[in-house]
Coordinates of C-alpha atoms in Angstrom, one line a residue:
X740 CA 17.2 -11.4 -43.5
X741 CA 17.5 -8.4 -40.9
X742 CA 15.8 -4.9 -42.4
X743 CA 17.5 -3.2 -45.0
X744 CA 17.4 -0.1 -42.1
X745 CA 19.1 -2.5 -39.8
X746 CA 21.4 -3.1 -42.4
X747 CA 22.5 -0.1 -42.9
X748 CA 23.0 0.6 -39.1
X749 CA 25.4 -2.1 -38.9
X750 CA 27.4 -1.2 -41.4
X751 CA 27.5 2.7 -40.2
X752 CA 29.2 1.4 -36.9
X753 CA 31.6 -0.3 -38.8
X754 CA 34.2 1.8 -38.9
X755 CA 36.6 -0.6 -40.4
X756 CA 34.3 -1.0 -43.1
X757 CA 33.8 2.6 -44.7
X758 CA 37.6 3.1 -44.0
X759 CA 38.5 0.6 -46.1
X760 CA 35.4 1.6 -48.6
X761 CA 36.4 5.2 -48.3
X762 CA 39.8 4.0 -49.8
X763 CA 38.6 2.2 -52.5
X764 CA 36.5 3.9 -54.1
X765 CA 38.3 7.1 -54.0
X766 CA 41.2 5.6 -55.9
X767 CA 38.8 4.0 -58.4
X768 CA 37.0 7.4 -59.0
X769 CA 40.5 9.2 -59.5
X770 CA 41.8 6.2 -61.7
X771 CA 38.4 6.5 -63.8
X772 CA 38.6 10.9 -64.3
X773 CA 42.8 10.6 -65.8
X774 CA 41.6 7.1 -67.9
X775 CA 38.7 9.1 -69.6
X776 CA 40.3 13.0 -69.5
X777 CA 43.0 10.8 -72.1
X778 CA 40.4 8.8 -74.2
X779 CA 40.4 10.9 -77.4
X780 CA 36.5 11.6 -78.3
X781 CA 35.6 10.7 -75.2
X782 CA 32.4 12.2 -74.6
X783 CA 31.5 10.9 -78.5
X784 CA 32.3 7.7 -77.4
X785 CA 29.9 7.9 -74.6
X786 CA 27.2 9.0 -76.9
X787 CA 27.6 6.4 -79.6
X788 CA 27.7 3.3 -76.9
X789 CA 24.4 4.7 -74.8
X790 CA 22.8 5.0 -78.5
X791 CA 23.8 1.5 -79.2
X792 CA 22.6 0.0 -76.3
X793 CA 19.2 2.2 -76.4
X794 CA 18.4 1.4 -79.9
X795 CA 19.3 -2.7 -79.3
X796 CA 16.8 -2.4 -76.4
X797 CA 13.7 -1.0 -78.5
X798 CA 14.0 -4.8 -80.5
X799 CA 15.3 -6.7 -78.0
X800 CA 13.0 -9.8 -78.9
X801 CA 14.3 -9.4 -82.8
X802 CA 17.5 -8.9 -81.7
X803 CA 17.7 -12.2 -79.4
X804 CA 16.3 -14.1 -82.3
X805 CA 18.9 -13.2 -84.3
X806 CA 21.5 -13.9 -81.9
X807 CA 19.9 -17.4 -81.4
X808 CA 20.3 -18.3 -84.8
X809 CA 24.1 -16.8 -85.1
X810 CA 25.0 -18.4 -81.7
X811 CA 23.5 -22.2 -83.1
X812 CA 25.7 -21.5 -86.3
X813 CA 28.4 -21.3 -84.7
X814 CA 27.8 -24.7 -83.2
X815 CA 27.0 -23.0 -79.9
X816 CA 23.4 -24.8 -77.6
X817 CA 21.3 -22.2 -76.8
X818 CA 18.7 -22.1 -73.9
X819 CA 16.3 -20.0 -72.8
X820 CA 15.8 -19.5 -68.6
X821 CA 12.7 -17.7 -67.9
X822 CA 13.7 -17.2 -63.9
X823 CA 17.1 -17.7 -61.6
X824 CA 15.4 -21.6 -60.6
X825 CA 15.1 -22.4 -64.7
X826 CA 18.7 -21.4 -65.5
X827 CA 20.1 -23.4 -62.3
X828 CA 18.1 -26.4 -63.6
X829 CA 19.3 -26.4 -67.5
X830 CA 23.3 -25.8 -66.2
X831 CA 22.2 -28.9 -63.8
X832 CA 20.8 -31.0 -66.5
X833 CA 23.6 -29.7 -69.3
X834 CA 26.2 -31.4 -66.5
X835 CA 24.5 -34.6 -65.8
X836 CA 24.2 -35.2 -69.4
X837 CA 28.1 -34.7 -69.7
X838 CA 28.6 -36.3 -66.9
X839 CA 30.6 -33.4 -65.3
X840 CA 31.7 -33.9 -61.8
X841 CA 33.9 -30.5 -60.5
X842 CA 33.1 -27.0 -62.0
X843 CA 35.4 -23.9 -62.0
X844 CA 33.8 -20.9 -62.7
X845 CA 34.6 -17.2 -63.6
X846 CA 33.3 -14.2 -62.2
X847 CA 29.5 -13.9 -63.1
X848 CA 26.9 -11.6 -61.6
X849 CA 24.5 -13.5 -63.3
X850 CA 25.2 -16.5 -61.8
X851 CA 25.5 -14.7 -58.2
X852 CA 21.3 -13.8 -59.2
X853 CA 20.4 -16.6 -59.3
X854 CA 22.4 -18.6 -56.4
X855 CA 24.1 -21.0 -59.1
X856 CA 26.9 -22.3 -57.0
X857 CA 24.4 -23.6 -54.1
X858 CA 22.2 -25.2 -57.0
X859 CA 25.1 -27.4 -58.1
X860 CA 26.5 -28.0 -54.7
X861 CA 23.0 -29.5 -53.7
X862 CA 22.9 -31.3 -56.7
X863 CA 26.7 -33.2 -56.3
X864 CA 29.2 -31.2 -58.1
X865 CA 32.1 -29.7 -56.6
X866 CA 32.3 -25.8 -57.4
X867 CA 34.5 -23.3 -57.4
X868 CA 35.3 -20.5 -57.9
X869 CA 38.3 -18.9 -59.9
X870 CA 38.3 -15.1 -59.8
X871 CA 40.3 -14.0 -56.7
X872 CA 38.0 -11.9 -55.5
X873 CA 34.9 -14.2 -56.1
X874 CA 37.8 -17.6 -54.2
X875 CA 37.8 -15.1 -51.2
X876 CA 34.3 -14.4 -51.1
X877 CA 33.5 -18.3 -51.3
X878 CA 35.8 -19.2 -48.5
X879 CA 34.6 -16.6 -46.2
X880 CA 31.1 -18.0 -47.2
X881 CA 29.9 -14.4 -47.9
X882 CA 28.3 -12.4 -51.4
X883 CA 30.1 -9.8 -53.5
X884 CA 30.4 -6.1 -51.8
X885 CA 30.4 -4.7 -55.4
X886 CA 29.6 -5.3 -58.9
X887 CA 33.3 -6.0 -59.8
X888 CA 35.5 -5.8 -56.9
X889 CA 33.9 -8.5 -54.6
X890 CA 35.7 -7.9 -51.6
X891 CA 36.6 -4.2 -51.8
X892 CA 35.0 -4.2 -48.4
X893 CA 38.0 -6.0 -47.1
X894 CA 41.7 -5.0 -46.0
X895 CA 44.7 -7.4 -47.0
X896 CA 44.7 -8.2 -43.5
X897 CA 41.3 -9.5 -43.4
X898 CA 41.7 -11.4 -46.4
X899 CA 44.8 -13.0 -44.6
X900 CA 43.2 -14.2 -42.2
X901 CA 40.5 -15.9 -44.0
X902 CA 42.8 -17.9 -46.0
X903 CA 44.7 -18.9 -42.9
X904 CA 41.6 -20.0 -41.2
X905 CA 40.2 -21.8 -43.9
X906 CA 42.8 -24.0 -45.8
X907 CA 44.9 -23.7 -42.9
X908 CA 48.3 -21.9 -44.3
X909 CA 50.2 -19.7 -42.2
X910 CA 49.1 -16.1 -42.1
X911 CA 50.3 -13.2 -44.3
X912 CA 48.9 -10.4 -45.0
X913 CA 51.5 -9.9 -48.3
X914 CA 49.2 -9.2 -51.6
X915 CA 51.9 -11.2 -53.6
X916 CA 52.4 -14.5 -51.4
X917 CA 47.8 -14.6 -50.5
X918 CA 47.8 -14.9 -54.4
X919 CA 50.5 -17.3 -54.8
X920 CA 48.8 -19.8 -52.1
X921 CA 45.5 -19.1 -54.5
X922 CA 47.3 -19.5 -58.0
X923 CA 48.2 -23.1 -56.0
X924 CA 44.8 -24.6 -55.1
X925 CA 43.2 -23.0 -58.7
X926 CA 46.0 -24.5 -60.5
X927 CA 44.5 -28.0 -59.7
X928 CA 41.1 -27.0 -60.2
X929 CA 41.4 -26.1 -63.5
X930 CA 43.3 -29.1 -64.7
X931 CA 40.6 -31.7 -63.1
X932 CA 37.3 -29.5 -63.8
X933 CA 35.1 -30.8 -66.7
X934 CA 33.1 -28.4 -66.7
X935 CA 33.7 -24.4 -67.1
X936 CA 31.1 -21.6 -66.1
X937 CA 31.6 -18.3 -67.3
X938 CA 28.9 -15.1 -67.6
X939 CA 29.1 -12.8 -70.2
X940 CA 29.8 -9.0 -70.3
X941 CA 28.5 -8.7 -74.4
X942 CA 27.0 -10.9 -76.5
X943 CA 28.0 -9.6 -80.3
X944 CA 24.4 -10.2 -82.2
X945 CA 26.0 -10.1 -86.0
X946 CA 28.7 -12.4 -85.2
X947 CA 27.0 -15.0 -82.6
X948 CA 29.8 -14.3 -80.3
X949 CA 30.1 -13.5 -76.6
X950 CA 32.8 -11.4 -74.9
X951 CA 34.6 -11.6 -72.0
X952 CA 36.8 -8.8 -70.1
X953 CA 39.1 -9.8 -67.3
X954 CA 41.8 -8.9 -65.2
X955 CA 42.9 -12.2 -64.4
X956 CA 43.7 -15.3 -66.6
X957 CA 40.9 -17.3 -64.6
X958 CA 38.5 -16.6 -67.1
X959 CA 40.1 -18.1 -70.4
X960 CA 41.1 -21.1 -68.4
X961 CA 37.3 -21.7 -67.6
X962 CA 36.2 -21.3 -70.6
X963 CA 39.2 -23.8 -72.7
X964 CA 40.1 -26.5 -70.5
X965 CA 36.7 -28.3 -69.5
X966 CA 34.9 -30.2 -71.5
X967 CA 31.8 -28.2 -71.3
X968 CA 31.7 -24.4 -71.2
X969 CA 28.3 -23.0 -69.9
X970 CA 28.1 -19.3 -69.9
X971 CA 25.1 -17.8 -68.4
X972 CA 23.9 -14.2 -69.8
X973 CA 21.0 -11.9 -69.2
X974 CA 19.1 -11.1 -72.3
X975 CA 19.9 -7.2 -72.4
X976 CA 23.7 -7.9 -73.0
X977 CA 23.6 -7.3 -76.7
X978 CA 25.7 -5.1 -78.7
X979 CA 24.9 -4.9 -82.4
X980 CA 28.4 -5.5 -83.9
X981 CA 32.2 -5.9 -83.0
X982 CA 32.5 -2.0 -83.7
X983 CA 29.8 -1.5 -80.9
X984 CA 31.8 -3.7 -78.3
X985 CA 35.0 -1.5 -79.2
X986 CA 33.1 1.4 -78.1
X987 CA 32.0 -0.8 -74.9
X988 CA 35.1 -1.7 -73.9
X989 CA 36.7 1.5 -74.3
X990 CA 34.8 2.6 -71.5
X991 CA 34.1 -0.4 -69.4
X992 CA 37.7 -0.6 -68.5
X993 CA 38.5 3.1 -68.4
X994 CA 35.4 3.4 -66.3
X995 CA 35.4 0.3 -64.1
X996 CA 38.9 0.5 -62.8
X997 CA 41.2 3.1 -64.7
X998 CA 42.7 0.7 -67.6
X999 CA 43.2 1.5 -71.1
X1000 CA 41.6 -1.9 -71.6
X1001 CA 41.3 -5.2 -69.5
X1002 CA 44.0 -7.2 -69.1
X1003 CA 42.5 -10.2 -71.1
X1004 CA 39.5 -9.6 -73.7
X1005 CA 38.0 -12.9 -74.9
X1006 CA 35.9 -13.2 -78.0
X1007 CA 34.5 -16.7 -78.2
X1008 CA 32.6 -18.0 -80.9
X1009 CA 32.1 -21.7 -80.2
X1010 CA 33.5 -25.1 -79.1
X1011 CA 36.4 -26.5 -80.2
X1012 CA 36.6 -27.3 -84.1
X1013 CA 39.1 -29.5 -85.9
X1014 CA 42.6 -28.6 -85.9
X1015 CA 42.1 -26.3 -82.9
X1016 CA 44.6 -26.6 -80.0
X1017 CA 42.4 -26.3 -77.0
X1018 CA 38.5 -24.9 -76.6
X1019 CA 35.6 -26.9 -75.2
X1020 CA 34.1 -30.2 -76.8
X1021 CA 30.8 -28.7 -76.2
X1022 CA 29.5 -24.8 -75.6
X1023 CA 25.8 -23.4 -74.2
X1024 CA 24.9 -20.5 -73.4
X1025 CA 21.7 -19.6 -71.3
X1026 CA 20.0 -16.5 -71.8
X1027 CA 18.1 -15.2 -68.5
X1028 CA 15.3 -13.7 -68.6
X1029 CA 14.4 -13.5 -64.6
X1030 CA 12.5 -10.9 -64.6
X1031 CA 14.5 -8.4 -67.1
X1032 CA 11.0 -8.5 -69.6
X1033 CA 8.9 -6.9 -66.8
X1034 CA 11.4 -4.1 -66.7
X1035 CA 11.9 -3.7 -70.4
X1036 CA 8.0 -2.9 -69.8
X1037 CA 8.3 0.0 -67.6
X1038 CA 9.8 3.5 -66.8
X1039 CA 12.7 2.0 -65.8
X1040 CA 13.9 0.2 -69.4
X1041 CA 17.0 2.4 -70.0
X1042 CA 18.6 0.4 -66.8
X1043 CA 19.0 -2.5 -68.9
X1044 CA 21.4 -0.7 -71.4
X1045 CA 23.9 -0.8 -67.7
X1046 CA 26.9 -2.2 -68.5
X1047 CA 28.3 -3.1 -65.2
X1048 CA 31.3 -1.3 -64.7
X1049 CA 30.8 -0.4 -61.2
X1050 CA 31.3 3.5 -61.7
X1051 CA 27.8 4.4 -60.1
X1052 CA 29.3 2.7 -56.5
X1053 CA 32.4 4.6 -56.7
X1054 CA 31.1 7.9 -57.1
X1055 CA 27.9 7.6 -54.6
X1056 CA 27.9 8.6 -50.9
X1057 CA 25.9 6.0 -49.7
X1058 CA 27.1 3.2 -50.9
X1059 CA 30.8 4.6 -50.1
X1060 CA 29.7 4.5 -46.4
X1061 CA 27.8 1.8 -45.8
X1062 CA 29.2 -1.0 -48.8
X1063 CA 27.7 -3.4 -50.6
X1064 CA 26.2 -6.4 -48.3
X1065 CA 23.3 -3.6 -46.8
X1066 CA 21.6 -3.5 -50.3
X1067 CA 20.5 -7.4 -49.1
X1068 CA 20.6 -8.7 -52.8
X1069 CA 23.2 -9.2 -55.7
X1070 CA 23.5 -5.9 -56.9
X1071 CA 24.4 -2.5 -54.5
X1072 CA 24.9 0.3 -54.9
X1073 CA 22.5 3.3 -57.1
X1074 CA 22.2 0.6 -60.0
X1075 CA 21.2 -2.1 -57.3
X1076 CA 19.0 0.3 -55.9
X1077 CA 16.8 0.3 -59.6
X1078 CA 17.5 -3.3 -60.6
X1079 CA 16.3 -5.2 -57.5
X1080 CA 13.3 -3.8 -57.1
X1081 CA 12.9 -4.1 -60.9
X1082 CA 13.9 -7.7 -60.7
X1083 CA 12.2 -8.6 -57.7
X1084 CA 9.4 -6.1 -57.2
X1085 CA 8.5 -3.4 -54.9
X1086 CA 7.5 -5.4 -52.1
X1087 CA 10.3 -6.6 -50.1
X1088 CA 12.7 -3.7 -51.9
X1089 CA 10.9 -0.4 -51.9
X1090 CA 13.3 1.3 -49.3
X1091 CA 16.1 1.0 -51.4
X1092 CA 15.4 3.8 -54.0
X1093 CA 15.7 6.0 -50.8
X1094 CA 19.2 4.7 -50.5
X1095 CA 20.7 7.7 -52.3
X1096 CA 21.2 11.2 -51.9
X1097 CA 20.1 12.0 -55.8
X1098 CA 23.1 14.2 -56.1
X1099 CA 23.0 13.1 -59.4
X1100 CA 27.4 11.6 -59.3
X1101 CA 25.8 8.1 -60.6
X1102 CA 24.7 10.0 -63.8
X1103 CA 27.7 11.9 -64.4
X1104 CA 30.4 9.1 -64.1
X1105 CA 28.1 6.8 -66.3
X1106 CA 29.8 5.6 -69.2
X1107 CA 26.3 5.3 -71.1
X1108 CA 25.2 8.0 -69.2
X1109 CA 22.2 6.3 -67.9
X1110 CA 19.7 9.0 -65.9
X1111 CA 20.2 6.7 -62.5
X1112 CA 18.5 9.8 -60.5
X1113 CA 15.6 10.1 -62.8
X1114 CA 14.3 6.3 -62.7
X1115 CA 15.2 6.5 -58.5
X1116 CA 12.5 9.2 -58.5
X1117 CA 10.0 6.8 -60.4
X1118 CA 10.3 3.9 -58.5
X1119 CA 10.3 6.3 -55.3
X1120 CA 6.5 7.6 -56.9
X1121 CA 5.8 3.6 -57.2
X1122 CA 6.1 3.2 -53.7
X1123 CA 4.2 5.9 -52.8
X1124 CA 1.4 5.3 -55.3
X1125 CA 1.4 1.5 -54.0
X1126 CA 1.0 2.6 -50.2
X1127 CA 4.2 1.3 -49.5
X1128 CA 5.9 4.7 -47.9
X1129 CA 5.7 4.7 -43.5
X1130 CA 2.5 6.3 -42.6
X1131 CA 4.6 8.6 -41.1
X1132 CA 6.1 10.1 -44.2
X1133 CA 2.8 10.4 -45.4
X1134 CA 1.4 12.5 -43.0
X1135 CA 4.9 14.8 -42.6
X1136 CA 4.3 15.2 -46.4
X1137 CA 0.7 16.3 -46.1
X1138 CA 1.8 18.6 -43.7
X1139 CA 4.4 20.6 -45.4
X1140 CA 2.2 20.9 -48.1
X1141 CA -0.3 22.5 -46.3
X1142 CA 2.7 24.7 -44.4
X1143 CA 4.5 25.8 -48.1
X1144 CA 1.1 26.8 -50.1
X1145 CA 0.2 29.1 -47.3
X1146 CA 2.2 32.0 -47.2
X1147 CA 1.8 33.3 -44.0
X1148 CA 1.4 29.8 -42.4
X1149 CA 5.2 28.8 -43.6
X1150 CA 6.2 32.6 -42.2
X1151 CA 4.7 32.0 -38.7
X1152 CA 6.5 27.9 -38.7
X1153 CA 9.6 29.2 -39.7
X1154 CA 9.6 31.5 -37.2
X1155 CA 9.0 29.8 -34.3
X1156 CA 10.2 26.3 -35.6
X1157 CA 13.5 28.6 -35.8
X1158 CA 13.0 29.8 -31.9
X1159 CA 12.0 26.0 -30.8
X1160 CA 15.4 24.7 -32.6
X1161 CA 17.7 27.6 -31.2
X1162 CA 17.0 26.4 -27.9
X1163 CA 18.0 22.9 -28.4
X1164 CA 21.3 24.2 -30.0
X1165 CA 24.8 24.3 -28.1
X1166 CA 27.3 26.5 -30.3
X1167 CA 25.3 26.8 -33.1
X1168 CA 25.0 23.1 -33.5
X1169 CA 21.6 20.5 -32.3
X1170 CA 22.9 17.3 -31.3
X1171 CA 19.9 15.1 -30.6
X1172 CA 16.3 16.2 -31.9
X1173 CA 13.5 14.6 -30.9
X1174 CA 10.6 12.1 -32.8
X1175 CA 11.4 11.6 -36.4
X1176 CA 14.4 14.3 -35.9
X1177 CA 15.9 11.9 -34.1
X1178 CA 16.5 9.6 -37.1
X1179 CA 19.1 12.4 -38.7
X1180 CA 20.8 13.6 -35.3
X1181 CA 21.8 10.2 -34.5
X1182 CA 24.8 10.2 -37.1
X1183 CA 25.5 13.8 -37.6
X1184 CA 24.2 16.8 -36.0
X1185 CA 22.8 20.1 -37.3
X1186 CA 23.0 23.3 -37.5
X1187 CA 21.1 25.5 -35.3
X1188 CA 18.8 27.8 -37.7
X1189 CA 19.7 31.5 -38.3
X1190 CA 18.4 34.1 -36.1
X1191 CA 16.7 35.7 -39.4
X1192 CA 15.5 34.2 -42.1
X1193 CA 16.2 35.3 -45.8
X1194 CA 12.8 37.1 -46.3
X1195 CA 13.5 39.2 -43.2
X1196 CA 17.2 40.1 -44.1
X1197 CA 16.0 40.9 -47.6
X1198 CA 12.9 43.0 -46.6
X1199 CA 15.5 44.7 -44.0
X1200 CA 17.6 45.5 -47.3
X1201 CA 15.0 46.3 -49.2
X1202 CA 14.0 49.0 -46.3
X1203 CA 17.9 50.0 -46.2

């Protein structure tokens, strides 16, 4: 996989890209401000969901346990997945013991962790995939550009063409005939699948229930018409109570994409019991782990109570211009930013904490107003204290420190740093700097320092 820098070059040349991000995500953000400026007690709302989600966390292991026990009343299998290659082994075994031949499955960032879909195709089941978005994304053989708009990065035209090129229909680019042609192939999926995949937005703890939230009708179809239902969860998806998921999905959909509420909200409680119409002969759910503990352990817990509604992406700069497939994992974005590394450690990760701006827009549009900035800034000091930062931001560091606690030493810099970058100015503005300059200048260029500083207009004040 090229560098995350490399990365993020590519997608800064492509202009077709942050226009149709740009779009996106401005409508979402707008959506999102008149959804919540017409919740009544929204701000309370807020409150009483991130208190929820905090206090469930400090007893997560209680909490699970108890869940365990409500989900087997129910009638429901549990498992428990301790990484992404344990979960894609117990769905594996869980078909092969049903003898399940073709899966359909519903949108599931849980699933995307830990690279289910390859799993089973390796293994000799026919997958697919039932969310629009996710179908697209499958035939284009690509990942999600966002938590729950996979192709946001994509105009109607480029979906058009994908769907032309790869079950070979004529091309249109018309919103309305792309999802009839999909409602076709799907519609035959779902009748011949045996077995349905789902993940899991909230698992209620009192009730042994888990919850779904949709915008399409793929989801319920999943989860009734094949035999099996498997739905795949990470552990920190408890809410205490029904009257904690009312809260949650007050502002999941308000903040995800400007709804009231989702289209379709499932509750489902088990497989099919006598005298029901429809429901599964047989329900599991897995509960992942993969790596979720280790960050329950550290600085970084309160990312856990995230509840994936995609506001943080809409709202920050850098995602908005350079989308979601530079993050290199399943998550982008500021959230991606804190849960990879968590996830997958430091190593191979530790630039993407710099990935943001810490103008502090991922905090405010929130919905559980996690304090995104703050746990950036820790896992940026992580790096650092591991020796991961370039040995060339160590040293500029060292520098300005010496520079800034010397008074007359930061007068003297300024003042001829200011000269040096006058001369390299056309029109007040530095188009190309040299060394490590050179890094900012390439994308945008700067403005040519004042001819006085602050201190010397203020002493001339002072004087006047």
């Amino acid at each position: 996989m090229a560098h995350f820098l490399d990365r993020v070059e590519t997608a800064l040349r492509d202009e077709h890209l942050r226009d149709a991000m740009l779009a996106a995500t401005r409508d979402l953000a707008s959506r999102r401000v008149n959804a919540l400026a017409n919740l009544e007690n929204a701000d309370m709302i807020r409150d009483l969901a991130r208190q929820a989600k905090m206090t469930m966390l400090r007893d997560l292991a209680g909490n699970l346990e108890t869940f365990e026990r409500n989900l087997k009343r129910n009638g429901i299998h549990v498992h428990w997945a301790r990484d992404g290659k344990e979960a894609n082994r117990i769905v594996i075994e869980i078909a092969k013991a049903a003898k399940c031949k073709r899966a359909v499955k519903s949108k599931s960032m849980a699933t995307e962790e830990t690279h289910l879909n390859h799993a089973l195709i390796d293994a000799g089941l026919d997958v697919l995939e039932t969310d629009l978005g996710e179908y697209i994304v499958q035939l284009a053989d690509t990942t999600p550009s966002h938590i729950i708009l996979p192709i946001i990065h994509m105009t109607r035209g480029d979906i058009g063409q994908i769907v032309h090129e790869k079950i070979s229909v004529p091309y249109t680019d018309d919103p309305e005939k792309l999802t009839k042609i999909a409602r076709a192939k799907l519609r035959e999926a779902f009748l011949s699948a045996d077995l349905g995949i789902s993940g899991c937005n909230f698992g209620v703890i009192d009730t042994g229930t888990i919850c779904l939230v949709s915008n399409e009708g793929n989801a319920r179809l999943c989860t009734t018409l094949p035999r099996v239902h498997v739905a795949v969860m990470g552990i920190e998806k408890l809410v205490p109570s029904l009257a904690e998921f009312d809260w949650m999905i007050k502002i999941l959909a308000r903040s995800a994409t400007g709804q009231k509420i989702t289209t379709y909200t499932s509750v489902i409680s088990g497989p099919r019991r006598a005298g029901d119409h429809d429901g599964p002969e047989e329900m599991h759910v897995v509960l992942l782990d993969n790596g979720r503990v280790n960050i329950l352990g550290g600085e970084i817990a309160e990312i856990l109570g995230c509840i994936r509604c995609g506001a943080c992406l809409n709202a920050c700069p850098v995602y908005r211009n350079i989308g979601g497939h530079a993050y290199g994992d399943t998550y982008p974005g500021p959230i991606g930013a804190i849960v990879t590394p968590g996830l997958r450690g430091m190593k191979d990760w530790k630039e993407l904490p710099d990935a943001s701006s810490l103008c502090g827009a991922c905090r405010d549009v929130c919905p559980v107003r996690l304090d995104i900035p703050r746990m950036l800034l820790k896992l940026r000091q992580t790096g650092v204290e591991e020796g991961r930062a370039p040995a060339s931001i160590k040293w500029m560091m060292k520098g300005f420190g010496i520079v800034v606690s010397r008074p007359w030493l930061y007068r003297l810099s300024a003042r001829w740093g200011g000269r040096v970058a006058r001369l390299l100015a056309s029109r007040g503005w530095i188009h190309k700097l040299p060394g490590l300059g050179g890094g900012w200048t390439r994308s945008r260029d700067m403005r040519a320092p004042a001819a006085k500083s602050f201190q010397q207009l203020w002493k001339e004040r002072k004087r006047a």
